[in-house]
CSV table of C-alpha atoms in Angstrom, one decimal:
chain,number,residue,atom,x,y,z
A,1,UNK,CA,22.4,-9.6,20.5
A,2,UNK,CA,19.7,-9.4,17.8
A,3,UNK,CA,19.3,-7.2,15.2
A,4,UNK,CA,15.9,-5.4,15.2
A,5,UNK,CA,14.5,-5.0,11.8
A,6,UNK,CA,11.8,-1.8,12.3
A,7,UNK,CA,9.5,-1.8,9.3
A,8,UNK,CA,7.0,1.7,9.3
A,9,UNK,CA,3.6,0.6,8.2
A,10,UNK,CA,2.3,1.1,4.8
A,11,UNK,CA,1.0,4.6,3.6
A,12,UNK,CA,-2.5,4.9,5.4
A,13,UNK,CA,-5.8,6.7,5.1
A,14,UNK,CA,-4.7,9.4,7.6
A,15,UNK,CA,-1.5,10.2,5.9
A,16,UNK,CA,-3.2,10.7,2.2
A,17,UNK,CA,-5.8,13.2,4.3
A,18,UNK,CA,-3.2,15.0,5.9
A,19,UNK,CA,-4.6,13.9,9.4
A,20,UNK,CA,-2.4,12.8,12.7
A,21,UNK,CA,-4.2,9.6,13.6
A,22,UNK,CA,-2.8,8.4,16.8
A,23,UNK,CA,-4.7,5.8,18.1
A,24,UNK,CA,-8.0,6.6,15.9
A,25,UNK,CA,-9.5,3.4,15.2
A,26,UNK,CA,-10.4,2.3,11.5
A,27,UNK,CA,-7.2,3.7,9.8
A,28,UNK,CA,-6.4,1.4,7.4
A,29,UNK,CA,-3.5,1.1,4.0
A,30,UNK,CA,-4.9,3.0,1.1
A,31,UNK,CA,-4.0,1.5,-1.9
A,32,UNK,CA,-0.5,2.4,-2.5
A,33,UNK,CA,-0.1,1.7,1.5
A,34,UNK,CA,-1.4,-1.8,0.3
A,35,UNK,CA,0.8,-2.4,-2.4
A,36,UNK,CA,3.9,-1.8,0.1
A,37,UNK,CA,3.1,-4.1,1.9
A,38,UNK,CA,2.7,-6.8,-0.4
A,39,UNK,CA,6.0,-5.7,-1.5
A,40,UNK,CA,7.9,-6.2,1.3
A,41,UNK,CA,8.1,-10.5,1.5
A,42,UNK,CA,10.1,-10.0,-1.7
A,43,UNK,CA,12.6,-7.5,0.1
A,44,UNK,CA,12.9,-9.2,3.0
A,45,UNK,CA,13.2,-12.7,1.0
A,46,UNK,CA,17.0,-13.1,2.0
A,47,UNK,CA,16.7,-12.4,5.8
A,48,UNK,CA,15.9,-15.3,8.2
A,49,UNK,CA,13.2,-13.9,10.2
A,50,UNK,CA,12.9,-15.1,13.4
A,51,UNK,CA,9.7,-13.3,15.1
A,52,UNK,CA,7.4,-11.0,13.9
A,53,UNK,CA,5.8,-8.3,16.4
A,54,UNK,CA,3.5,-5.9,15.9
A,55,UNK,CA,1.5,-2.4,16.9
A,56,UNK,CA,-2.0,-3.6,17.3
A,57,UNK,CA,-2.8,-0.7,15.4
A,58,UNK,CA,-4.5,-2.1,12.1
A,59,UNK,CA,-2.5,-0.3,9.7
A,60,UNK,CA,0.4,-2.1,11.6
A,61,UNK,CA,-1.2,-5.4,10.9
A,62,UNK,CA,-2.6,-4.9,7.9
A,63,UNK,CA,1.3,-4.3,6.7
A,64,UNK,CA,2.6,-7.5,8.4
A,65,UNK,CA,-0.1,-10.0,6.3
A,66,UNK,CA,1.6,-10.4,3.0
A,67,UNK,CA,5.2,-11.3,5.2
A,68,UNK,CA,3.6,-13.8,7.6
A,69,UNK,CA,1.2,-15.0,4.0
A,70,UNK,CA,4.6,-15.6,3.0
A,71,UNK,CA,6.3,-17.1,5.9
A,72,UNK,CA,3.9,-19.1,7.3
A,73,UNK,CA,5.7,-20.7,10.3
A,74,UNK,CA,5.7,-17.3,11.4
A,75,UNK,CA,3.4,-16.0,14.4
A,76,UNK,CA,2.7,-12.4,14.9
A,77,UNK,CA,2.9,-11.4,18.3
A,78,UNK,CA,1.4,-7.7,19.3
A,79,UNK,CA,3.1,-5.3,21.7
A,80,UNK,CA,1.0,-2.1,22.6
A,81,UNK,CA,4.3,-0.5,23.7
A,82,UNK,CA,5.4,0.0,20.1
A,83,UNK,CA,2.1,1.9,19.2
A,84,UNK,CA,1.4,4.9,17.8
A,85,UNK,CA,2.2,7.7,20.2
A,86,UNK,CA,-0.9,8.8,22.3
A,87,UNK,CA,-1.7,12.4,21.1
A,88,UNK,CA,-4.8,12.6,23.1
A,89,UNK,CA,-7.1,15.9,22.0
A,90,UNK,CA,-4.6,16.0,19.0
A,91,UNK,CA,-5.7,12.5,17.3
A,92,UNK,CA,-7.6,12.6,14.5
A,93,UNK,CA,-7.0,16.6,13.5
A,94,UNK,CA,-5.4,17.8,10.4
A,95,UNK,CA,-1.9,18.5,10.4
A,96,UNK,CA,-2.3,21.6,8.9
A,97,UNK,CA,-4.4,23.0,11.8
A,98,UNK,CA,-2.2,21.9,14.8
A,99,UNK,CA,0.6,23.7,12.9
A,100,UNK,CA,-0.7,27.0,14.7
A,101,UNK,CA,-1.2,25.3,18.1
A,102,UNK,CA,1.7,26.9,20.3
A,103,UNK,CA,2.8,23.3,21.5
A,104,UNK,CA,4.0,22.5,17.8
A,105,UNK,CA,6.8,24.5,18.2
A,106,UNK,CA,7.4,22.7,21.4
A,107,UNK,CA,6.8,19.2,19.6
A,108,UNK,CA,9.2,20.2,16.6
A,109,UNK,CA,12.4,21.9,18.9
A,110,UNK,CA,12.1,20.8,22.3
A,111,UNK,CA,9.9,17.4,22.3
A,112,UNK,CA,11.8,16.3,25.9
A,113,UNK,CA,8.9,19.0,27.2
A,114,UNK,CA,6.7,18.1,24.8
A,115,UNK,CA,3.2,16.6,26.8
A,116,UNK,CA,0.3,15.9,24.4
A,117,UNK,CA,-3.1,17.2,26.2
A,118,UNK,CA,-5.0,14.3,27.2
A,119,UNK,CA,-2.6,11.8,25.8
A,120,UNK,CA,1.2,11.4,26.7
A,121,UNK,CA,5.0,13.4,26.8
A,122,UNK,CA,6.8,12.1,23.9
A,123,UNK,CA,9.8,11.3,26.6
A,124,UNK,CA,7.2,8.4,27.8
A,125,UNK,CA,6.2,7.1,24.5
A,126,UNK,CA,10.7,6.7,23.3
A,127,UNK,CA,10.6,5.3,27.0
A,128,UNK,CA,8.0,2.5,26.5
A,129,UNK,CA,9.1,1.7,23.0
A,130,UNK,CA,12.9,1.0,24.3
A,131,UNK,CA,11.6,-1.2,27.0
A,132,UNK,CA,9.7,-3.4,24.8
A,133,UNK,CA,13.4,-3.3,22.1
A,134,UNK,CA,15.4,-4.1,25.1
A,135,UNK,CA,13.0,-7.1,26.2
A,136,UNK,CA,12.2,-8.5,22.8
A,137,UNK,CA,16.1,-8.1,22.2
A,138,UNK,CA,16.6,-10.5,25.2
A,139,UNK,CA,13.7,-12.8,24.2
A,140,UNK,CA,14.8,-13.2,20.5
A,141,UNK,CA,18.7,-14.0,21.7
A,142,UNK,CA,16.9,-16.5,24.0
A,143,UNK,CA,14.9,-18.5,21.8
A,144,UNK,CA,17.2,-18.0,18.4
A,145,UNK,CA,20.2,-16.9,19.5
A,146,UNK,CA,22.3,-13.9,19.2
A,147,UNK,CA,22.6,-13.8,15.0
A,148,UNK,CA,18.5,-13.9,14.5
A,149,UNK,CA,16.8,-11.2,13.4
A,150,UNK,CA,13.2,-10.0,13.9
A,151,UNK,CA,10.7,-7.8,12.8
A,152,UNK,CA,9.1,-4.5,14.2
A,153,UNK,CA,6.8,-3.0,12.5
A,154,UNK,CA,5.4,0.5,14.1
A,155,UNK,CA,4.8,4.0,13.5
A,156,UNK,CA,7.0,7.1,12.7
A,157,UNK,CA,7.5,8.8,15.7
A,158,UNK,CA,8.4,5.9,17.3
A,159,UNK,CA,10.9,4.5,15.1
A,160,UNK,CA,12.2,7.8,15.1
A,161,UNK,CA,12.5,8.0,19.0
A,162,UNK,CA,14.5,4.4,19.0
A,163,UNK,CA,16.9,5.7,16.0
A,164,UNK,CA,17.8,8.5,18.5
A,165,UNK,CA,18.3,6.0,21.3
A,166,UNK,CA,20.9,3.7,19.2
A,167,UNK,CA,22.7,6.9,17.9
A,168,UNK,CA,22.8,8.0,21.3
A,169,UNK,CA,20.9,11.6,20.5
A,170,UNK,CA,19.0,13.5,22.9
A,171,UNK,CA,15.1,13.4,22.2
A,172,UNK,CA,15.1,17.0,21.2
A,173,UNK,CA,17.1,16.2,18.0
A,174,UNK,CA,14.9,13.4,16.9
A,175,UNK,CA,12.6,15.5,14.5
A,176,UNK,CA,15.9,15.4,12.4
A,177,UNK,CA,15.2,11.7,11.6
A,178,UNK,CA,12.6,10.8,8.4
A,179,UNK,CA,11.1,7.6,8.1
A,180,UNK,CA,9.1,6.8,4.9
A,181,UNK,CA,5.6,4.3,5.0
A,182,UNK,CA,6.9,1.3,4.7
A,183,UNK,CA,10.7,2.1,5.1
A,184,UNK,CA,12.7,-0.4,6.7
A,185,UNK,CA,15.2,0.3,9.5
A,186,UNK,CA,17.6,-2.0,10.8
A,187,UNK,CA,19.4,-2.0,14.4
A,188,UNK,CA,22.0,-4.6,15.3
A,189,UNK,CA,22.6,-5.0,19.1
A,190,UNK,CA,25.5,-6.0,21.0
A,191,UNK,CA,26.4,-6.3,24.4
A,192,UNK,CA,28.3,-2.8,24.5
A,193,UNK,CA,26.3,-0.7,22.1
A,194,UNK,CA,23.7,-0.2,18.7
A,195,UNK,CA,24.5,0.3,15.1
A,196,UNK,CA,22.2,1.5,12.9
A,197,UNK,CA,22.5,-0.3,9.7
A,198,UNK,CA,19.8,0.8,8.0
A,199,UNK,CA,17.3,3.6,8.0
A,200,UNK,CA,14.2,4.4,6.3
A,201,UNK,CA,15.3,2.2,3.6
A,202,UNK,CA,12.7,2.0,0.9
A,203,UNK,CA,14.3,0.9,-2.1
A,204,UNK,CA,12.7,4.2,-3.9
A,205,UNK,CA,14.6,7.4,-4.2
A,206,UNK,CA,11.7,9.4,-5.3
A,207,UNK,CA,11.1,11.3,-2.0
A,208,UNK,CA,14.6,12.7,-2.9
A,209,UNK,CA,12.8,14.9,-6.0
A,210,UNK,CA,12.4,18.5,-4.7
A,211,UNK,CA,8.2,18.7,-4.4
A,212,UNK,CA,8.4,22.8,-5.0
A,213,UNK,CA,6.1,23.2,-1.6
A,214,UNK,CA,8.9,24.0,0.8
A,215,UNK,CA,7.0,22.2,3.6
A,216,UNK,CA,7.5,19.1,5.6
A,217,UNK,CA,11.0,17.8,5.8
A,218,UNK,CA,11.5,19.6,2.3
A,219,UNK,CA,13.3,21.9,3.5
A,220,UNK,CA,10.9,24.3,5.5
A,221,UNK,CA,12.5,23.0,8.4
A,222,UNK,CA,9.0,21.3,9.9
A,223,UNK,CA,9.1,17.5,10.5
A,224,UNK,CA,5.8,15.9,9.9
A,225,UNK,CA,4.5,15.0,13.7
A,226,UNK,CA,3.5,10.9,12.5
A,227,UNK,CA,5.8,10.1,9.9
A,228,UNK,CA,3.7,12.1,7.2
A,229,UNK,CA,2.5,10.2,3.8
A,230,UNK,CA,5.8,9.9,2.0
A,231,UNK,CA,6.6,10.2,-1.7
A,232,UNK,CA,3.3,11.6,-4.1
C-alpha cells in the first residue's frame, strides 16, 4: 500500500506564545514557521509526490504553499479529520496555566480517559485521524498504485496518535512520541502491517542541545499537549 509521508506544520504563532491553539482561528507561521516551509520542496525534491492533503487549519496550509508553488500539477485536497485535536474550553489558553488543571495529569499518563471539556476524548480524535490514513491509503493505491507516496501535513498530537497506531502502542504511551514543526514522518503500508520509516525527521539536530529548563520533553518528564514550538 502507500506510504504516508506526515509533515507537522511549520512553527506557528501559538507555539512561540506558549499557547494550545486547537482550532483557534487566525494562527498562522511566524517567521521561522515560514521559512520551514519554504524549505521543505527542497527536502522533499527526490520523492514523487502523488497527493497532497491537508488540515484546513491555516497553519496547515500555509506550510503546504511553497510544495504545491513547487509542484504545480499538484492539488491540495483538505480533510477535517486530520485537524487539530478539539480541546474545547482548553483552546486558546497558555500551556503554562493548564499545567495545574487536574486533567493534565490525565492528558499526559492516561490520555485513553482523557475527554477535553467542551471539545473531544483524545481516543476519538487517533480514531478519526486513522480513518481518514486508512481511506486515503486506499484512494492513493487506487489512483497511483501501491509504490506512490503522499503527503499529510497535520498537527502534533495527531501525528503522534497515528505513530502509536503503526507501532501498535496503546494510546496511553503516545505522550512518549516528539514531533518537531515541520518534522517529517514517514509510514509505509502494506497489506499485513506499518513501518515507520521515519519520524519527526527535521534535518536539524539542534533540539538535541540540553535547554537547561528541565521542562517539556527535556527531561521533566511532561510532553507538550500540541506538539510545542520546537528548537529556540
Amino acid at each position: 500500500m502507500a506510504t504516508l509521508i506526515l509533515v507537522r506544520h511549520g512553527r506557528s504563532t501559538a507555539n512561540t506564545a506558549g499557547v494550545l491553539a486547537g482550532w483557534t482561528p487566525g494562527v498562522f507561521l511566524d517567521e521561522r514557521g515560514a521559512a520551514q516551509a519554504a524549505a521543505l520542496p527542497g527536502r522533499l525534491a527526490d520523492v514523487p509526490v502523488a497527493a497532497v492533503v491537508s488540515s484546513p487549519l491555516e497553519r496547515c496550509l500555509q506550510t503546504m504553499q511553497p510544495l504545491l508553488d513547487a509542484r504545480p500539477g499538484l492539488e491540495l485536497q483538505s480533510d477535517e479529520r486530520i485537524g487539530e485535536c478539539h480541546y474545547g474550553d482548553w483552546s486558546g489558553r497558555k500551556l503554562a496555566e493548564l499545567a495545574d488543571e487536574p486533567l493534565m495529569e490525565v492528558v499526559q499518563r492516561h490520555p485513553s480517559a482523557a475527554a477535553f471539556p467542551g471539545g473531544e476524548s483524545m481516543r476519538a480524535m487517533q480514531a478519526r485521524a486513522v480513518d481518514a490514513v486508512r481511506e486515503w491509503n486506499a484512494r492513493i493505491d487506487a489512483a497511483h498504485g501501491e509504490d506512490a507516496a503522499y503527503v499529510m501535513c497535520s498537527h502534533g498530537d495527531i501525528i503522534k496518535s497515528l505513530v502509536a497506531d503503526a507501532l501498535g502502542m496503546h494510546l496511553d504511551l503516545f505522550q512518549r512520541i516528539h514531533v518537531e514543526p515541520c518534522s517529517v514522518t514517514a509510514i509505509r503500508y502494506t497489506r499485513t502491517r506499518p513501518f515507520l520509516l521515519r519520524l519527526g525527521d527535521t534535518g536539524d539536530f539542534g533540539s538535541l542541545a540540553p535547554r537547561g529548563n528541565g521542562g517539556g520533553n527535556d527531561g521533566g518528564g511532561t510532553a507538550i499537549v500540541g506538539g510545542g514550538a520546537g528548537a529556540p
